[in-house]
Coordinates of C-alpha atoms in Angstrom, one line a residue:
M1 CA -25.9 90.6 217.3
V2 CA -25.3 87.3 216.8
R3 CA -25.8 84.6 219.7
P4 CA -24.0 81.9 220.2
G5 CA -26.0 79.2 219.1
G6 CA -28.7 80.7 218.6
R7 CA -30.8 80.8 215.2
S8 CA -29.1 83.4 213.3
A9 CA -25.4 81.4 214.5
R10 CA -27.8 78.1 213.1
V11 CA -28.0 79.7 209.8
Q12 CA -24.8 80.7 209.6
A13 CA -23.6 77.5 210.1
S14 CA -25.5 75.3 207.7
V15 CA -24.8 78.2 205.0
H16 CA -21.0 78.4 205.6
T17 CA -21.2 74.3 205.7
A18 CA -23.5 75.1 201.8
V19 CA -20.7 77.6 200.5
R20 CA -17.5 74.5 201.1
E21 CA -19.5 71.1 199.8
L22 CA -21.7 73.2 196.5
L23 CA -16.8 74.4 196.3
Q24 CA -16.0 70.7 196.5
E25 CA -18.9 69.4 194.4
V26 CA -19.8 72.2 191.5
G27 CA -16.9 74.4 191.7
R28 CA -17.0 77.8 192.3
D29 CA -18.4 79.4 188.2
A30 CA -21.5 76.3 189.2
L31 CA -21.7 78.2 192.2
T32 CA -25.0 80.5 192.9
V33 CA -27.1 81.8 195.9
P34 CA -30.4 79.6 195.3
L35 CA -27.9 76.5 194.7
V36 CA -27.0 77.1 197.9
A37 CA -29.6 78.1 199.7
Q38 CA -31.0 75.2 198.3
R39 CA -28.7 73.3 199.9
A40 CA -28.7 75.1 203.6
G41 CA -32.3 74.8 203.5
V42 CA -33.2 78.4 203.8
T43 CA -34.7 81.0 201.2
P44 CA -32.6 83.1 199.4
S45 CA -33.5 86.0 200.5
T46 CA -31.9 85.2 203.7
I47 CA -28.8 85.0 202.3
Y48 CA -29.2 88.0 200.6
R49 CA -30.2 90.3 203.9
R50 CA -27.2 88.6 205.7
W51 CA -24.5 88.5 202.9
G52 CA -25.5 91.1 200.1
D53 CA -24.0 89.0 197.7
L54 CA -22.5 85.8 196.9
Q55 CA -19.0 87.4 196.7
E56 CA -19.6 88.8 200.4
L57 CA -20.8 85.3 201.2
L58 CA -18.0 83.7 200.0
S59 CA -15.4 86.1 202.1
D60 CA -17.2 85.6 205.0
V61 CA -16.5 81.0 204.7
A62 CA -12.7 82.0 203.6
V63 CA -12.7 83.8 206.6
E64 CA -13.9 81.3 209.0
R65 CA -11.6 79.1 206.7
L66 CA -8.1 81.4 207.5
R67 CA -8.6 81.2 211.2
P68 CA -6.2 78.6 212.7
D69 CA -7.9 76.0 214.8
T70 CA -5.1 76.3 217.7
E71 CA -2.4 77.8 218.8
P72 CA 0.7 77.2 216.7
E73 CA 3.1 74.4 219.1
D74 CA 5.4 75.1 221.3
H75 CA 9.0 74.2 220.1
G76 CA 10.7 75.4 223.1
D77 CA 12.6 78.5 222.1
L78 CA 11.5 81.5 219.8
R79 CA 13.5 81.0 217.1
S80 CA 12.0 76.8 217.1
D81 CA 8.2 78.2 217.2
L82 CA 8.5 81.1 214.7
T83 CA 10.1 79.4 212.1
A84 CA 7.8 76.2 212.0
W85 CA 5.0 78.6 212.4
A86 CA 6.3 80.5 209.7
E87 CA 6.9 77.9 207.8
Q88 CA 2.7 76.4 207.8
F89 CA 1.4 79.4 207.7
L90 CA 2.9 80.0 204.5
D91 CA 3.0 76.1 203.1
E92 CA -1.1 76.8 203.8
M93 CA -1.7 80.6 202.7
A94 CA 0.0 79.2 199.5
S95 CA -1.2 76.3 198.6
A96 CA -4.4 77.0 195.5
S97 CA -7.2 76.7 198.4
G98 CA -5.3 79.2 200.7
R99 CA -5.2 81.9 197.4
A100 CA -8.1 80.8 196.7
Y101 CA -9.9 81.8 200.5
I102 CA -7.1 84.8 200.4
R103 CA -8.6 85.8 197.2
D104 CA -11.9 85.7 198.2
A105 CA -11.9 87.2 201.5
L106 CA -10.7 90.1 200.5
L107 CA -13.1 89.4 196.8
G108 CA -15.6 90.4 198.9
D109 CA -14.7 92.9 201.9
P110 CA -15.7 96.3 200.7
D111 CA -15.1 98.1 204.2
G112 CA -11.4 95.8 204.5
S113 CA -12.7 94.3 207.8
N114 CA -12.1 91.2 206.3
A115 CA -8.9 91.5 205.5
G116 CA -8.3 93.3 209.3
Q117 CA -9.2 89.9 210.7
C118 CA -7.3 87.7 208.8
S119 CA -4.6 89.9 209.9
A120 CA -5.9 89.6 213.1
Y121 CA -5.2 85.8 213.3
A122 CA -1.9 85.5 212.4
A123 CA -0.6 88.7 214.8
E124 CA -2.4 85.9 217.7
Q125 CA -1.0 83.5 216.6
I126 CA 2.6 85.1 216.4
D127 CA 1.5 87.0 220.4
V128 CA 1.5 83.7 221.4
I129 CA 4.8 82.9 220.3
V130 CA 6.4 86.3 221.7
A131 CA 4.9 85.6 224.9
R132 CA 6.0 81.8 225.8
A133 CA 9.7 83.3 223.9
V134 CA 8.7 86.2 227.0
D135 CA 8.6 84.3 229.7
R136 CA 11.6 81.9 229.0
G137 CA 13.2 85.3 229.2
E138 CA 14.2 85.3 225.8
S139 CA 14.9 88.3 224.0
A140 CA 12.1 88.6 221.3
P141 CA 11.0 91.3 218.7
D142 CA 6.9 92.8 219.6
V143 CA 4.2 91.7 217.4
E144 CA 4.2 94.3 214.9
T145 CA 7.7 94.1 213.6
A146 CA 7.3 90.1 213.3
M147 CA 3.6 91.2 211.0
D148 CA 6.6 93.3 209.2
R149 CA 9.4 91.5 208.8
V150 CA 8.0 87.9 208.6
V151 CA 3.9 87.9 207.5
A152 CA 4.0 90.6 205.0
P153 CA 6.5 90.3 202.8
M154 CA 5.1 86.8 202.5
M155 CA 1.6 87.6 201.5
Y156 CA 2.7 90.2 199.0
R157 CA 4.8 86.9 197.4
I158 CA 1.6 85.0 197.6
L159 CA -0.4 87.2 196.1
F160 CA 2.2 88.5 194.0
R161 CA 4.8 86.9 193.0
P162 CA 5.2 83.4 194.1
A163 CA 7.1 81.6 193.0
G164 CA 10.1 80.3 194.8
L165 CA 7.6 80.0 198.3
D166 CA 8.9 77.6 200.2
A167 CA 9.7 76.5 203.2
A168 CA 14.0 78.4 203.1
Y169 CA 11.6 81.2 202.4
A170 CA 9.7 81.0 205.6
R171 CA 13.7 80.2 207.6
R172 CA 15.3 83.5 205.5
L173 CA 12.8 85.4 207.1
V174 CA 12.2 84.4 210.9
T175 CA 16.2 84.5 210.6
D176 CA 16.3 88.1 209.1
L177 CA 14.0 89.1 211.8
L178 CA 16.3 88.0 214.9
A179 CA 19.3 89.3 213.8
A180 CA 18.1 92.7 212.9
P181 CA 19.7 95.0 215.1
G182 CA 17.8 96.5 217.5
E183 CA 14.9 93.8 216.3
G184 CA 15.1 91.7 219.1
D185 CA 14.2 93.3 222.3
R186 CA 10.3 93.7 223.1

């Protein structure tokens, strides 16, 4: 178990920082475990022991970078909240760096736990939006329905058909979700 603030947390933080800095400085093709270890002030064996290989390390860094920094903004109603969140999510995930993080999160994830964590981040954000709507007395879809009807199509398009991804696409998904019969009841 990793103790918050313990040596393990400090090693993880320094290695993650080293990876992010080196990706900016030397690029992905020049990145190596020994280079990361040197920058982070640890031995390469520390990295291999904890992460296994460079791809698993990049996956771990990607998952951390994909974690939202804040709760979704409250715009006063479900449609506005969900639309603003979907537009921002699509913008961030469809960007060049967003796609690289998604790719890294998936490639270094042999058991699917990193992909599950990334999905959980989105579900947590939507849960906040849905809970706010319910607290305001609005009818709202359940989180899984929103994930299936908004997040899943965006992720598919980001990964496999990125052309035409814009705010209008995100708005269309939210409109379709909220207009679907029987989908607006939680």
